[in-house]
XYZ file of C-alpha atoms in Angstrom:
753
model
C -58.019 -25.824 -1.148
C -58.747 -28.290 1.629
C -56.570 -31.385 1.971
C -58.434 -34.612 2.619
C -57.337 -38.199 2.928
C -58.754 -40.348 0.148
C -59.536 -43.101 2.684
C -59.739 -45.447 -0.266
C -57.041 -48.053 -0.818
C -55.052 -47.839 -4.036
C -56.383 -51.195 -5.179
C -59.945 -49.937 -4.786
C -59.188 -47.083 -7.164
C -58.855 -49.450 -10.113
C -57.121 -47.826 -13.073
C -57.906 -49.580 -16.341
C -55.785 -48.809 -19.384
C -57.441 -51.307 -21.709
C -59.727 -48.699 -23.312
C -59.230 -48.387 -27.040
C -58.944 -44.630 -26.602
C -56.100 -45.029 -24.168
C -58.104 -43.011 -21.672
C -58.318 -43.024 -17.892
C -61.029 -44.875 -16.044
C -61.298 -44.072 -12.359
C -63.530 -45.996 -10.008
C -64.649 -44.646 -6.679
C -66.889 -45.442 -3.754
C -68.816 -42.415 -2.548
C -69.987 -44.341 0.500
C -66.704 -43.291 2.083
C -68.241 -39.907 2.757
C -70.782 -41.589 5.043
C -68.037 -42.259 7.610
C -69.362 -45.523 9.124
C -66.790 -48.294 9.483
C -68.627 -50.377 6.896
C -67.769 -47.751 4.299
C -64.061 -48.112 4.989
C -64.281 -51.899 5.010
C -66.018 -51.879 1.637
C -63.539 -49.454 0.136
C -60.585 -51.581 1.194
C -61.774 -54.614 -0.770
C -60.075 -55.701 -3.938
C -62.680 -54.987 -6.567
C -63.684 -57.091 -9.598
C -62.536 -55.700 -12.910
C -65.911 -55.810 -14.622
C -67.431 -52.875 -12.790
C -64.456 -51.815 -10.669
C -66.392 -52.293 -7.392
C -67.697 -48.741 -7.505
C -70.770 -46.616 -7.191
C -69.826 -44.495 -10.106
C -66.823 -43.760 -12.306
C -65.444 -41.269 -14.743
C -63.706 -41.852 -18.065
C -61.504 -39.389 -19.792
C -61.019 -39.885 -23.513
C -58.060 -38.802 -25.597
C -60.205 -36.058 -27.136
C -60.781 -34.496 -23.733
C -64.381 -35.583 -23.349
C -65.334 -36.879 -19.926
C -67.971 -39.491 -19.242
C -69.302 -39.471 -15.695
C -71.560 -42.216 -14.447
C -74.242 -41.197 -11.985
C -74.544 -43.843 -9.252
C -78.085 -43.385 -7.943
C -81.437 -44.251 -9.527
C -83.095 -41.265 -11.174
C -86.756 -40.635 -10.381
C -87.102 -37.003 -11.358
C -85.115 -35.588 -8.444
C -82.344 -34.761 -10.966
C -79.470 -36.555 -9.217
C -78.366 -37.833 -12.620
C -77.393 -34.236 -13.348
C -76.443 -32.957 -9.888
C -74.138 -35.782 -8.813
C -71.960 -35.614 -11.958
C -71.836 -31.814 -11.516
C -70.069 -32.336 -8.198
C -67.475 -34.630 -9.766
C -66.960 -32.355 -12.768
C -66.369 -29.300 -10.600
C -63.623 -30.966 -8.574
C -62.168 -32.434 -11.765
C -61.948 -28.882 -13.156
C -63.557 -29.693 -16.489
C -66.055 -27.665 -18.513
C -69.603 -28.987 -18.106
C -70.063 -28.795 -21.883
C -67.352 -31.447 -22.217
C -69.127 -33.892 -19.899
C -71.353 -36.781 -20.935
C -73.466 -38.481 -18.273
C -74.528 -42.100 -18.112
C -76.518 -44.080 -15.558
C -74.192 -46.317 -13.568
C -75.123 -49.983 -13.258
C -75.734 -51.523 -9.868
C -72.566 -52.780 -8.222
C -73.783 -54.885 -5.325
C -70.293 -56.278 -4.736
C -69.242 -52.956 -3.248
C -72.383 -52.937 -1.053
C -72.664 -49.207 -1.520
C -75.569 -46.906 -0.795
C -76.772 -46.806 -4.371
C -80.408 -46.014 -3.744
C -83.139 -43.394 -3.483
C -84.577 -42.646 -0.073
C -84.605 -40.160 2.758
C -83.386 -37.239 0.609
C -79.909 -38.627 1.166
C -78.275 -38.818 -2.278
C -76.334 -35.541 -2.264
C -75.958 -35.451 1.513
C -74.350 -38.884 1.683
C -72.499 -38.611 -1.608
C -71.117 -35.102 -1.270
C -67.573 -35.777 -0.025
C -67.026 -39.013 -1.911
C -68.123 -37.528 -5.226
C -65.837 -34.558 -4.705
C -62.985 -36.898 -3.885
C -63.529 -38.787 -7.134
C -63.110 -35.640 -9.198
C -60.246 -34.273 -7.111
C -58.346 -37.554 -7.185
C -58.549 -37.781 -10.970
C -57.417 -34.154 -11.225
C -54.405 -34.842 -8.997
C -53.405 -37.911 -11.030
C -53.566 -35.857 -14.212
C -51.370 -33.188 -12.600
C -48.779 -35.769 -11.585
C -48.748 -37.196 -15.115
C -48.154 -33.723 -16.559
C -45.494 -32.933 -13.959
C -43.544 -36.045 -14.855
C -43.831 -35.319 -18.569
C -42.636 -31.728 -18.141
C -40.186 -32.499 -15.289
C -41.675 -29.891 -12.952
C -43.215 -30.125 -9.450
C -46.861 -31.248 -9.548
C -47.951 -28.485 -7.183
C -46.930 -25.955 -9.837
C -49.398 -27.431 -12.351
C -52.620 -25.467 -12.760
C -55.923 -26.903 -13.995
C -58.863 -25.164 -15.586
C -61.563 -26.190 -18.038
C -60.017 -29.570 -18.785
C -56.577 -28.086 -19.397
C -53.254 -28.511 -17.576
C -50.665 -25.736 -17.644
C -47.311 -24.765 -16.142
C -46.535 -21.080 -16.134
C -42.759 -21.382 -15.713
C -42.143 -23.674 -18.680
C -45.039 -22.501 -20.788
C -46.246 -26.087 -21.255
C -49.925 -26.921 -21.559
C -51.987 -29.993 -22.423
C -55.563 -31.224 -22.410
C -56.759 -33.835 -19.965
C -57.076 -36.161 -22.924
C -53.381 -35.753 -23.709
C -52.461 -36.966 -20.216
C -55.212 -39.535 -19.633
C -53.183 -42.623 -20.569
C -50.210 -41.543 -18.475
C -52.450 -40.659 -15.556
C -53.874 -44.173 -15.637
C -50.441 -45.443 -14.624
C -50.140 -43.083 -11.653
C -50.411 -44.192 -8.063
C -53.618 -43.094 -6.401
C -52.620 -40.249 -4.054
C -52.948 -40.773 -0.335
C -54.271 -37.247 0.055
C -56.086 -34.906 -2.316
C -56.937 -31.240 -2.255
C -60.641 -30.365 -2.387
C -61.663 -26.955 -3.636
C -62.743 -24.230 -1.298
C -66.461 -23.713 -1.799
C -66.012 -20.174 -3.099
C -63.901 -21.625 -5.937
C -66.704 -23.770 -7.361
C -67.400 -23.177 -11.048
C -70.187 -25.689 -11.724
C -71.659 -26.371 -8.280
C -74.181 -23.637 -7.548
C -74.975 -22.957 -11.207
C -78.170 -24.033 -12.963
C -77.672 -26.881 -15.425
C -80.353 -28.493 -17.556
C -81.534 -32.049 -16.944
C -79.195 -34.359 -18.864
C -82.195 -36.536 -19.798
C -84.303 -33.573 -20.876
C -84.039 -34.070 -24.622
C -84.691 -37.808 -24.360
C -87.746 -37.162 -22.191
C -89.388 -34.631 -24.487
C -88.637 -36.666 -27.620
C -90.023 -39.879 -26.155
C -86.819 -41.914 -26.134
C -86.930 -45.191 -24.162
C -85.893 -44.316 -20.619
C -88.315 -46.068 -18.307
C -88.486 -49.692 -17.284
C -91.792 -50.189 -19.006
C -90.083 -49.189 -22.283
C -87.870 -52.283 -22.130
C -88.207 -54.686 -25.026
C -86.033 -57.696 -25.833
C -86.254 -60.219 -28.629
C -88.309 -63.249 -27.588
C -89.675 -61.442 -24.532
C -92.963 -62.683 -23.055
C -95.432 -60.636 -21.004
C -96.376 -61.680 -17.462
C -99.035 -60.400 -15.085
C -100.193 -61.453 -11.648
C -103.557 -62.114 -10.021
C -103.716 -61.733 -6.256
C -106.435 -62.129 -3.609
C -109.031 -59.336 -3.726
C -108.740 -58.289 -0.083
C -106.208 -57.859 2.686
C -106.718 -60.672 5.155
C -107.105 -63.303 2.421
C -104.602 -65.667 0.847
C -104.598 -67.749 -2.310
C -106.016 -71.239 -1.911
C -106.347 -72.533 -5.490
C -106.753 -71.415 -9.100
C -108.987 -72.639 -11.926
C -107.091 -72.051 -15.184
C -109.191 -74.331 -17.427
C -110.630 -71.444 -19.425
C -107.475 -69.341 -19.516
C -105.147 -71.981 -20.951
C -107.137 -72.145 -24.185
C -107.171 -68.374 -24.725
C -105.119 -66.901 -27.612
C -101.467 -66.138 -26.884
C -101.370 -67.637 -23.394
C -98.213 -69.681 -22.697
C -98.668 -70.774 -19.083
C -100.562 -70.232 -15.834
C -99.099 -71.082 -12.424
C -98.498 -69.743 -8.915
C -95.296 -68.436 -7.355
C -94.205 -67.750 -3.789
C -92.286 -64.516 -3.456
C -90.400 -65.659 -0.350
C -89.816 -69.106 1.063
C -91.680 -69.825 4.287
C -88.513 -69.855 6.440
C -87.032 -66.677 4.970
C -86.329 -63.827 7.407
C -87.484 -60.751 5.521
C -85.369 -57.619 5.680
C -86.695 -54.083 5.981
C -87.336 -53.621 2.256
C -88.799 -57.100 1.723
C -92.279 -55.821 2.526
C -94.990 -57.411 0.382
C -98.700 -58.024 0.699
C -99.402 -61.420 -0.818
C -96.638 -63.994 -0.621
C -98.298 -66.285 -3.155
C -99.820 -64.978 -6.384
C -101.153 -66.471 -9.600
C -99.157 -65.754 -12.755
C -100.287 -65.584 -16.381
C -97.653 -65.532 -19.135
C -98.426 -64.798 -22.766
C -97.316 -63.193 -25.974
C -98.807 -59.727 -25.588
C -100.058 -57.315 -22.962
C -103.603 -57.335 -24.333
C -103.867 -61.131 -24.425
C -102.586 -61.472 -20.867
C -104.950 -58.752 -19.616
C -107.927 -60.606 -21.085
C -106.754 -63.809 -19.433
C -106.503 -62.013 -16.075
C -110.215 -61.286 -16.257
C -111.023 -64.930 -16.977
C -108.823 -66.580 -14.347
C -110.807 -67.918 -11.404
C -109.139 -67.971 -8.004
C -110.289 -69.305 -4.645
C -109.106 -67.612 -1.466
C -109.183 -68.352 2.244
C -108.701 -66.208 5.373
C -105.210 -65.777 6.744
C -104.456 -66.667 10.337
C -102.828 -64.284 12.786
C -99.070 -64.611 12.667
C -95.863 -63.178 14.077
C -92.630 -63.163 12.140
C -89.112 -61.940 12.763
C -87.942 -59.095 10.528
C -84.429 -57.763 10.102
C -83.586 -54.093 9.767
C -79.903 -53.776 8.916
C -78.914 -56.275 11.579
C -81.518 -55.311 14.187
C -84.454 -57.699 14.438
C -88.016 -57.020 15.513
C -91.247 -58.991 15.709
C -94.004 -58.024 13.294
C -97.511 -59.162 14.158
C -100.101 -59.551 11.411
C -103.672 -60.074 12.659
C -106.336 -62.021 10.823
C -109.626 -60.519 9.682
C -111.061 -58.221 7.043
C -110.585 -54.596 8.063
C -112.789 -51.542 7.508
C -111.969 -47.843 7.428
C -114.826 -46.850 9.733
C -113.602 -49.316 12.335
C -110.047 -47.994 11.965
C -111.068 -44.503 13.064
C -113.036 -45.852 16.010
C -110.088 -48.021 17.057
C -107.650 -45.122 16.867
C -109.891 -42.810 18.870
C -110.293 -45.451 21.566
C -106.590 -46.281 21.629
C -105.594 -42.633 21.937
C -107.815 -42.207 24.999
C -105.764 -44.871 26.802
C -102.545 -42.900 26.327
C -99.382 -44.325 24.880
C -95.775 -45.134 25.573
C -94.038 -42.050 26.965
C -91.288 -41.121 24.514
C -90.263 -37.852 26.174
C -91.215 -35.931 29.300
C -89.854 -32.502 30.256
C -90.818 -30.809 33.519
C -94.228 -31.537 35.038
C -96.772 -31.324 32.183
C -99.659 -32.715 34.256
C -99.367 -29.951 36.839
C -98.893 -27.279 34.166
C -102.111 -28.300 32.433
C -103.981 -28.461 35.726
C -103.061 -24.887 36.652
C -103.128 -23.318 33.162
C -105.247 -20.275 32.387
C -106.261 -21.757 29.021
C -106.054 -25.254 27.534
C -106.513 -25.953 23.817
C -107.085 -29.549 22.713
C -107.600 -30.789 19.160
C -107.563 -34.148 17.347
C -106.301 -34.769 13.801
C -106.660 -37.793 11.524
C -105.420 -38.809 8.080
C -106.271 -41.791 5.864
C -104.235 -44.453 4.113
C -102.683 -43.098 0.916
C -101.687 -44.896 -2.287
C -98.522 -43.829 -4.114
C -100.021 -44.029 -7.609
C -96.770 -43.606 -9.521
C -97.577 -42.700 -13.122
C -95.514 -45.660 -14.349
C -97.055 -48.856 -12.908
C -94.767 -51.421 -11.302
C -92.818 -53.423 -13.880
C -89.558 -55.286 -14.394
C -87.744 -57.206 -17.108
C -86.020 -60.448 -16.136
C -84.028 -63.080 -17.989
C -82.795 -65.905 -15.789
C -80.740 -68.522 -17.585
C -77.844 -70.882 -16.787
C -77.476 -69.632 -13.220
C -77.352 -65.975 -14.224
C -79.944 -63.216 -14.018
C -80.278 -60.079 -16.100
C -82.809 -57.568 -14.781
C -83.842 -54.164 -16.096
C -86.299 -51.768 -14.524
C -87.204 -49.041 -12.030
C -86.545 -49.528 -8.336
C -85.299 -47.430 -5.440
C -83.221 -49.867 -3.389
C -81.507 -52.087 -6.002
C -78.649 -53.281 -3.849
C -80.948 -54.591 -1.104
C -83.349 -56.140 -3.593
C -80.444 -57.879 -5.295
C -79.468 -59.511 -2.010
C -83.044 -60.678 -1.524
C -83.155 -62.083 -5.053
C -79.914 -63.964 -4.490
C -81.305 -65.502 -1.299
C -84.554 -66.516 -3.030
C -83.067 -67.975 -6.231
C -79.709 -69.213 -5.009
C -77.984 -67.218 -7.754
C -74.710 -65.690 -6.497
C -74.603 -61.897 -6.358
C -71.836 -61.792 -8.937
C -74.159 -63.530 -11.417
C -76.970 -61.006 -10.966
C -76.931 -57.931 -13.180
C -79.448 -55.186 -12.423
C -79.613 -52.263 -14.817
C -81.431 -49.224 -13.449
C -83.852 -47.300 -15.615
C -85.418 -43.929 -14.972
C -88.339 -44.239 -12.553
C -91.766 -43.009 -13.579
C -92.424 -42.037 -9.964
C -91.212 -43.576 -6.727
C -92.017 -41.712 -3.480
C -91.152 -44.875 -1.507
C -93.337 -47.291 -3.482
C -90.443 -48.724 -5.473
C -88.415 -49.384 -2.340
C -90.258 -52.671 -1.875
C -89.475 -54.412 -5.155
C -91.187 -57.755 -4.638
C -92.245 -57.534 -8.281
C -88.561 -57.836 -9.289
C -88.359 -61.122 -7.394
C -91.623 -62.227 -9.006
C -90.260 -61.354 -12.460
C -87.094 -63.379 -11.900
C -89.008 -66.403 -10.608
C -91.370 -66.253 -13.589
C -88.463 -66.058 -16.048
C -86.747 -68.932 -14.287
C -89.892 -71.034 -14.571
C -90.512 -70.127 -18.225
C -86.838 -70.378 -19.226
C -87.391 -67.225 -21.269
C -87.045 -63.437 -20.992
C -90.188 -61.857 -19.575
C -91.501 -58.437 -18.657
C -93.784 -58.376 -15.637
C -96.340 -55.561 -15.684
C -98.741 -54.550 -12.930
C -101.987 -52.951 -14.040
C -103.082 -49.796 -12.236
C -105.605 -51.912 -10.331
C -102.852 -54.353 -9.318
C -100.735 -51.529 -7.997
C -103.518 -49.883 -6.004
C -104.875 -53.084 -4.471
C -101.528 -54.837 -3.873
C -99.990 -51.674 -2.585
C -97.603 -50.569 0.113
C -99.490 -47.595 1.520
C -98.980 -44.573 3.746
C -100.443 -45.617 7.147
C -103.567 -44.053 8.606
C -102.773 -41.707 11.513
C -104.297 -40.038 14.550
C -102.915 -37.299 16.831
C -104.338 -35.536 19.850
C -102.543 -32.288 20.702
C -102.920 -30.149 23.804
C -101.433 -26.763 24.663
C -101.509 -24.831 27.954
C -101.275 -21.032 28.169
C -100.669 -18.928 31.262
C -102.531 -15.724 32.104
C -100.161 -13.744 29.856
C -100.854 -16.074 26.911
C -97.434 -17.689 27.033
C -97.172 -21.343 26.013
C -96.206 -23.230 29.162
C -97.010 -26.849 28.299
C -97.440 -29.020 25.223
C -98.690 -32.596 24.908
C -98.661 -34.754 21.782
C -100.361 -38.158 21.770
C -99.866 -39.732 18.336
C -100.325 -43.153 16.801
C -101.498 -45.008 13.764
C -102.394 -48.214 11.982
C -100.001 -49.945 11.959
C -97.195 -47.401 12.574
C -96.658 -44.422 14.873
C -95.846 -41.042 13.267
C -94.376 -39.441 16.401
C -91.041 -37.575 16.345
C -90.733 -36.743 20.002
C -87.633 -34.528 19.733
C -88.820 -32.231 16.982
C -90.250 -28.740 17.333
C -91.932 -27.618 19.525
C -90.004 -29.923 21.877
C -87.495 -27.804 23.774
C -89.527 -24.605 23.461
C -91.573 -25.163 26.636
C -90.618 -26.214 30.157
C -93.377 -28.804 30.354
C -93.629 -31.245 27.455
C -95.032 -34.741 27.026
C -94.868 -36.990 23.952
C -96.674 -40.335 23.774
C -96.870 -42.847 20.940
C -98.855 -45.983 20.161
C -99.750 -48.364 17.325
C -102.519 -50.754 16.299
C -101.619 -53.880 14.330
C -103.073 -54.393 10.857
C -102.770 -56.773 7.922
C -102.822 -53.849 5.480
C -99.325 -53.388 4.102
C -97.617 -50.049 4.696
C -94.267 -48.505 3.938
C -92.395 -45.340 3.019
C -94.411 -42.509 1.501
C -92.714 -39.208 0.650
C -91.486 -37.744 3.962
C -92.772 -40.712 5.996
C -94.762 -39.738 9.105
C -93.704 -36.107 8.673
C -96.366 -35.744 5.979
C -98.975 -36.158 8.739
C -97.280 -34.742 11.823
C -96.481 -31.476 10.067
C -100.144 -30.942 9.284
C -101.321 -31.749 12.790
C -98.611 -29.756 14.559
C -98.582 -26.676 12.342
C -102.369 -26.442 12.060
C -102.588 -26.721 15.838
C -99.917 -24.079 16.471
C -101.851 -21.666 14.262
C -104.906 -22.209 16.398
C -102.887 -21.795 19.613
C -101.395 -18.560 18.262
C -104.894 -17.261 17.560
C -106.089 -18.079 21.081
C -102.975 -16.353 22.439
C -103.694 -13.307 20.267
C -100.377 -13.541 18.428
C -99.313 -13.427 14.799
C -98.674 -17.042 13.688
C -95.145 -16.379 12.384
C -94.191 -14.250 15.371
C -95.547 -16.945 17.686
C -93.324 -19.599 16.116
C -90.303 -17.298 16.164
C -90.968 -16.544 19.816
C -90.818 -20.251 20.626
C -87.632 -20.727 18.606
C -86.054 -17.690 20.241
C -86.475 -19.447 23.580
C -84.458 -22.441 22.312
C -81.778 -20.200 20.804
C -81.269 -17.905 23.785
C -82.348 -20.007 26.765
C -81.925 -23.670 25.826
C -83.137 -26.215 28.316
C -80.453 -28.283 30.001
C -80.356 -32.054 29.687
C -82.616 -32.349 26.646
C -81.917 -33.252 23.033
C -83.756 -31.652 20.138
C -83.504 -32.920 16.562
C -83.629 -29.484 14.946
C -81.377 -26.428 14.751
C -83.530 -23.524 16.017
C -81.496 -20.890 14.171
C -81.954 -22.613 10.790
C -85.637 -23.186 11.597
C -86.096 -19.511 12.445
C -84.113 -18.570 9.340
C -86.631 -20.031 6.885
C -89.522 -18.449 8.768
C -87.888 -15.031 8.597
C -87.058 -15.480 4.918
C -90.577 -16.541 3.941
C -92.025 -13.681 5.991
C -89.857 -11.225 4.058
C -90.351 -12.706 0.584
C -94.117 -13.141 0.942
C -94.518 -9.616 2.351
C -96.406 -11.142 5.231
C -99.058 -8.815 6.575
C -99.371 -6.836 3.348
C -101.472 -9.218 1.286
C -104.479 -8.197 -0.781
C -107.661 -8.125 1.271
C -109.243 -10.667 -1.084
C -106.462 -13.186 -0.474
C -106.543 -15.660 2.409
C -103.152 -16.724 3.719
C -101.782 -19.653 5.642
C -98.273 -20.287 6.908
C -96.419 -23.375 8.075
C -92.830 -24.491 8.618
C -91.298 -27.874 9.241
C -87.994 -29.679 9.697
C -87.420 -33.130 8.286
C -84.700 -35.060 6.456
C -82.036 -32.651 7.750
C -83.556 -29.614 5.986
C -85.993 -26.810 6.765
C -88.899 -25.429 4.751
C -91.389 -22.638 5.428
C -94.305 -21.762 3.182
C -96.905 -19.052 2.835
C -99.907 -20.087 0.742
C -102.254 -17.548 -0.833
C -105.706 -18.702 -1.911
C -109.202 -17.600 -2.780
C -112.509 -19.453 -2.679
C -114.142 -20.053 -6.060
C -117.521 -21.779 -6.225
C -117.049 -22.992 -2.683
C -113.669 -24.591 -3.406
C -110.169 -23.415 -2.496
C -108.070 -22.117 -5.380
C -104.369 -21.692 -4.653
C -103.016 -18.501 -6.186
C -99.436 -18.545 -4.991
C -97.049 -20.379 -2.698
C -93.955 -18.622 -1.393
C -91.425 -21.150 -0.135
C -88.188 -20.679 1.816
C -85.781 -23.603 2.094
C -82.579 -24.249 3.995
C -81.055 -27.388 2.510
C -77.434 -26.317 2.853
C -75.437 -25.576 -0.268
C -77.584 -25.824 -3.404
C -75.790 -27.786 -6.132
C -78.155 -27.041 -9.036
C -80.581 -24.157 -8.315
C -82.957 -24.886 -11.222
C -83.214 -28.545 -10.261
C -83.651 -27.667 -6.588
C -86.444 -25.241 -7.451
C -88.175 -27.884 -9.554
C -87.907 -30.385 -6.724
C -89.383 -27.923 -4.234
C -92.222 -27.109 -6.633
C -92.963 -30.804 -7.131
C -93.244 -31.377 -3.392
C -95.624 -28.447 -3.054
C -97.958 -29.535 -5.871
C -97.886 -33.137 -4.653
C -98.716 -32.049 -1.112
C -101.652 -29.881 -2.160
C -103.112 -32.767 -4.157
C -102.812 -35.231 -1.304
C -104.160 -32.747 1.240
C -107.247 -31.955 -0.817
C -108.059 -35.349 -2.330
C -105.786 -38.198 -1.156
C -107.651 -41.059 0.511
C -107.729 -44.844 0.287
C -110.535 -46.583 2.170
C -111.250 -50.247 2.882
C -114.397 -52.323 3.167
C -114.057 -55.909 4.349
C -110.333 -55.748 3.612
C -110.851 -54.605 0.031
C -109.595 -51.228 -1.234
C -112.648 -49.309 -2.445
C -110.658 -47.283 -4.980
C -108.801 -49.092 -7.727
C -108.040 -46.537 -10.425
C -107.969 -42.825 -11.137
C -111.696 -42.688 -11.810
C -112.263 -43.006 -8.054
C -108.875 -42.170 -6.499
C -108.671 -38.426 -6.991
C -105.373 -36.855 -8.018
C -104.620 -33.157 -8.435
C -105.324 -31.757 -11.913
C -103.201 -29.254 -13.811
C -105.716 -26.452 -13.314
C -105.697 -27.095 -9.548
C -101.956 -26.523 -9.154
C -100.870 -23.122 -7.806
C -100.791 -20.379 -10.413
C -97.392 -19.333 -9.098
C -94.722 -20.903 -6.887
C -91.808 -18.799 -5.717
C -88.883 -20.657 -4.126
C -86.090 -18.989 -2.150
C -83.040 -20.721 -0.715
C -81.168 -19.644 2.390
C -77.597 -18.818 1.373
C -75.440 -21.396 3.079
C -72.029 -23.031 2.924
C -73.244 -26.060 4.899
C -72.833 -29.289 2.932
C -76.067 -30.269 1.121
C -78.655 -31.661 3.544
C -81.412 -33.009 1.273
C -84.421 -31.672 -0.602
C -86.612 -34.426 -2.098
C -88.980 -34.511 0.879
C -88.732 -31.355 3.051
C -91.106 -29.141 0.991
C -93.863 -31.773 1.017
C -95.050 -31.834 4.684
C -95.520 -28.112 5.439
C -97.793 -27.442 2.478
C -100.563 -29.534 4.105
C -100.941 -27.197 7.126
C -100.232 -24.043 5.111
C -103.262 -24.955 2.995
C -105.364 -25.857 6.048
C -104.501 -22.564 7.732
C -105.348 -20.595 4.583
C -108.703 -22.370 4.270
C -109.474 -21.377 7.853
C -108.689 -17.746 7.074
C -111.067 -17.943 4.098
C -113.926 -19.890 5.683
C -113.566 -19.642 9.456
C -113.537 -23.447 9.585
C -110.619 -25.389 11.071
C -109.765 -28.673 9.354
C -108.947 -31.705 11.470
C -109.424 -34.564 9.015
C -107.804 -35.300 5.677
C -108.589 -35.095 2.858
C -109.914 -31.565 3.056
C -112.271 -31.985 0.094
C -114.704 -34.889 0.100
C -117.454 -36.227 -2.121
C -116.632 -34.428 -5.338
C -115.190 -31.271 -3.828
C -117.270 -30.412 -0.771
C -115.250 -28.760 1.990
C -114.986 -31.307 4.805
């Protein structure tokens, strides 16, 4: 076993013996595994008794059952199963004796209790292990004192304590009350990875039975006695703001309680990173039932006026920046013209290696291609919603969101309610992908409840969500490659930008593989609201880069996998001095070699068209080979073979499911995903016009392989999403002879673009 300092003060490990069962309750802060000073500062605080100032905790009952609370929101990524598995393994308890509950938000500890960046297991790994190991050590000490033997002679297994010399044994439940009185050890022993019993085994989703039997799990399922229904009405187009409302007709409609307007943020409020919202002032309708409020929405008349250009200061975790929002009503056609023009001017140089200008000037061959992608809507299956009950200076909130601790701070600032008087209960998310990071609707719900002096549930319609959205930006990239007379890649140039964000990662592959490299980035301001979208920026750059490299490989007369491995071999064996690359070339090459082997690359059926792609993002690596055929002029995906290096895999079944979800999601967005604008108004407002992938369009087979690794988990929610875009594009080229440079690949009812 490996000894590790707990790094958590004894007072932070609150031990509560007030349980009727006489059991042990152990609080812990898994942020301590993140290693920043803030984590240690938080852990050293004296914590309130109500929730023990923790991100999660475990309870051991006198009957030996263990309840483990999962700290992070659950959105289908299965952390509610995987995170407790880590604790249970270090605790040395049988998984069958574990019950899992969703932990409440504990903002007082200011912990990283959120979904985003594929970080849950990566950031929580050490802290979660410490929680289980610390409880195990306290139980051992309790047994040692009872049996009057040294604690290091006590063995644990399957929730049992034993001492070979004396022949004594006991269950964890037998020692739970005594363990609660033990001092928290200054140092604990973590298991060696080859001693894991639960980690690395496939365990079923702890919510599985509740999901398939329709039990209330999601925020939209919330119902409280006396609860009213609220909905919003916002301006119809980006670039407009609310001027006035005419509620004369609505107020007399059946079931309607009130109509008014609310401001999400006060005018002088400095918004933080996750305070993104489109319309600061919206009209609100409150009534007795969803149907009655929906009818009133149709009848409410609003008057709007153009916004003026503005610049505001934003705060990103203590670092401020100026965000400019231009006036005007924007159009998709103009966006593409603007991006093309802006790209021709060049951008800010983010990285320059060697002398790329000279290399291009003297090259034997130069390949240049331009790629574009549209705005995308998240379209979570569960529309935005939240329950709120604000009364007597306290707020109870229930619903789905990704960044609850940051939203809670925003709510406190907006309402003046102290953090300790705000209680946010997290429900299962019916989809997130970044959309629920920006929970302005939670603030709206609280303000509405405060105004009505009643519990309310705020519900966005699908049209609300799609037209008041936080979208994936629209992007543009021009790529150039230079080959010498021997068809070696000697120079590479990426010029990337977008509206209103730049997708460039200047230090990612193929940076470092060529002597002459240039990366430029630029942006164009917009009043269309954007934010995180599964694998932000990577979801575009992977497609541009990996589609382009396939084309370069073809011009060079090289196999596309061998070409990539050749470039990576250069970084492995002859790394350039004085440069920094974000990726590990050996791990990158590892997934390419694995997918080449598992897909039997080069031996496919003659009727199958194949495309390959690989990408690094969110600390993990994924490579994919996509097999497809053309049916009635449309691509039909037969199989996807996927290789992933995400470090140690905690729950293989869950990891496979997560990889499969990213692949299906990526294929759908690549083929169909597109949100367009006309005079500032989204032209697609529901699923009748915004095309999503159908069941019959998903791959017939997905085969996922994981690189065997003892590296700590490095994340999986996003890495399989970006490379499927170019794998599909490259397969379509093999089938049709047509390269794809614009997304979506299928337009106008399924015509190949």
